[in-house]
Structure formats: C-alpha cells, structure tokens
C-alpha cells in the first residue's frame, strides 16, 4: 500500500515554524487580497487564507468588488497597494470576472509584492531558471511535499496533466529545474494512459476523475491536485484513490494533500516577501 503524503501534517509543521518567525518580526507582514465577484469557491478560499494569516500573526485585508467591477478600478487598487509601504504582499484571487483581462491585473502587481509568483517578471525568472521573488503556491507546496518525504526528482519521468498558469506550467518548470524529464499532457493529448503508465511522478491538475489504476506504473508517486464535488456531493480528486493506493508508492489524499500545502506556501511566501522588504 502507498504511503500517504500528508499535507496537513507538513502544513502544521510549517505553520509552527512561521509563527515563531512572525513572533520575532518587529513589523508584521501584511497580505492584501483582492476578491472580485461571487465565485463560491473563491470566497471559501479567501476566508481560509485570512483565517490562516491571523493565526500566524500576519495582518491581512480583503478588498471585495462586485462582479461588474471595472478593470480600471482593479488597476487603481493594485497601484495603491503597490505604493502602500505597510502592504508587503498582494494576491488577486483568480478567476476574475470574465470581462476583466486577468493578465493586465496580475502584471500590475509589483514583482516584490507578488505573493503568487504569477507576474511576467516572476514567471520569467522561474522559466529562465533564475530565482523569482517567490514561487507559485501550489507548485511550491507540491515540491515541499516531495522533498519532505525524500522523493527523488532528478532523472525521474514526471508527467503533468493540465497546463494552467497556476499549477501545470509552473510545476512542470520547477520539476525540470530539478532535472526531472517532464512530459506535459492536457485535454487534447492523445493516448493519455500510454503516457501516464511511464510516469515515475504523476501530477494531475484537471478537476475531473480521470486517473484509474490501469493508468499507473508500479511504485509511482501520485500527486492529485484536483478537488471538486462528485455526483453525490462528496469532495473528490482526479485520481481513483483506493485503486491507485494499491499500485503507487506514495499518494496524496483529497482532501488533506495538496490543498493544505497551497495555503502553507502562501503563508511562507507572505513571510518571505516581508522579510526581504
Ligand atoms: N485561485 C485558485 N487557486 C489560486 C491561487 O493559488 N492563487 C490565486 N490568486 N487564485 C487562485
């Protein structure tokens, strides 16, 4: 049976270290979150981020807008936060309402306050193999989890399913920077299972139940980034967990795997940006 990659346990360890760090900081970090629209998942995520920040002695402020907010209003707010010396980290919750060009908004964030590492500056640094101010939260959380369990990355075949800017692309690049051989798959990939069966490390970030036991290589490492409610309303991931646990050597549960590591990374990034400011 596969070893469970316990994201909650590692998150708690990271939080304990972070609390000790913020306790010793004369000026506490301040995270500003922009939330536009009424996406129910986004509201839950943002509340959770705020609660975690408070627990760790990080100041946080959430600025909300209705779904018909103008792009210029968001740009003005980002500029104001960039110029506010008390604000050390800025997060624009995604997705933004459809009429807003999210790249314009993200790229308005000062790179040294870009806590998601999503600006062109920070992603450019990541993709050229240089150090960005911080790494995107979910990919960083995945790498921390792999490292915590001593999982070797160099020379391994990592297969990433999903090509989003938040997860798929940056995690593929981070694995490549650690000398994995990386294959990217996506919705138009043909013969997906032929590829996944060759994965030493499989990272699925799709949001649909797509990975069954006949798609896995013996003793592979399975990282399930998907989280959604199934037909019966139960929280589920991309991977058939029961079946995959019998084949994989390590696997993340959903919930309790990647999710807690995303928030742990956000808090780490927030403290890092403040420490370097
Ligand atoms: N929406 C879902 N995940 C994320 C994330 O990590 N950062 C931001 N900004 N929005 C998200």
Short mmCIF file of N, CA and C and ligand atoms in Angstrom, two decimals, residues 42 45 49 91-95 106 116 118 136-138 166-167 262, ligand 1:
data_model
loop_
_atom_site.label_atom_id
_atom_site.label_comp_id
_atom_site.label_asym_id
_atom_site.label_seq_id
_atom_site.Cartn_x
_atom_site.Cartn_y
_atom_site.Cartn_z
N UNK A 42 -14.02 30.69 -4.52
CA UNK A 42 -13.07 31.78 -4.23
C UNK A 42 -13.35 32.39 -2.87
N UNK A 45 -11.98 30.04 -0.29
CA UNK A 45 -10.50 30.08 -0.29
C UNK A 45 -9.99 31.35 0.40
N UNK A 49 -7.70 31.80 3.72
CA UNK A 49 -6.40 32.47 3.69
C UNK A 49 -6.32 33.50 4.82
N UNK A 91 -2.31 39.63 -3.32
CA UNK A 91 -2.85 38.46 -4.02
C UNK A 91 -4.15 38.86 -4.70
N UNK A 92 -4.24 38.60 -5.98
CA UNK A 92 -5.51 38.80 -6.70
C UNK A 92 -6.12 37.42 -6.89
N UNK A 93 -7.24 37.17 -6.23
CA UNK A 93 -7.84 35.84 -6.31
C UNK A 93 -8.36 35.59 -7.73
N UNK A 94 -8.05 34.42 -8.26
CA UNK A 94 -8.49 34.02 -9.60
C UNK A 94 -9.56 32.93 -9.47
N UNK A 95 -10.48 32.80 -10.38
CA UNK A 95 -10.60 33.60 -11.59
C UNK A 95 -11.22 34.97 -11.32
N UNK A 106 -2.82 41.06 -13.00
CA UNK A 106 -1.70 40.36 -12.34
C UNK A 106 -0.40 41.12 -12.61
N UNK A 116 1.89 35.33 -5.27
CA UNK A 116 1.58 34.13 -6.06
C UNK A 116 2.69 33.80 -7.06
N UNK A 118 3.11 35.12 -9.97
CA UNK A 118 2.45 34.96 -11.27
C UNK A 118 2.73 36.08 -12.26
N UNK A 136 5.10 30.11 -7.37
CA UNK A 136 3.65 29.93 -7.25
C UNK A 136 3.29 28.90 -6.17
N UNK A 137 2.18 29.16 -5.48
CA UNK A 137 1.90 28.46 -4.22
C UNK A 137 1.67 26.95 -4.37
N UNK A 138 0.81 26.54 -5.29
CA UNK A 138 0.52 25.10 -5.38
C UNK A 138 1.77 24.32 -5.85
N UNK A 166 -1.45 28.61 -13.12
CA UNK A 166 -1.37 28.50 -11.66
C UNK A 166 -0.64 27.23 -11.22
N UNK A 167 -0.85 26.13 -11.96
CA UNK A 167 -0.31 24.84 -11.50
C UNK A 167 0.54 24.14 -12.56
N UNK A 262 -0.89 24.27 -0.44
CA UNK A 262 -1.04 25.54 -1.16
C UNK A 262 -1.11 26.69 -0.17
N1 LIG B 1 -7.47 30.50 -7.44
C1 LIG B 1 -7.28 29.19 -7.20
N2 LIG B 1 -6.04 28.98 -6.71
C2 LIG B 1 -5.44 30.19 -6.65
C3 LIG B 1 -4.14 30.62 -6.23
O1 LIG B 1 -3.26 29.85 -5.81
N3 LIG B 1 -3.91 31.96 -6.33
C4 LIG B 1 -4.84 32.83 -6.79
N4 LIG B 1 -4.51 34.11 -6.84
N5 LIG B 1 -6.04 32.46 -7.18
C5 LIG B 1 -6.33 31.15 -7.10
#
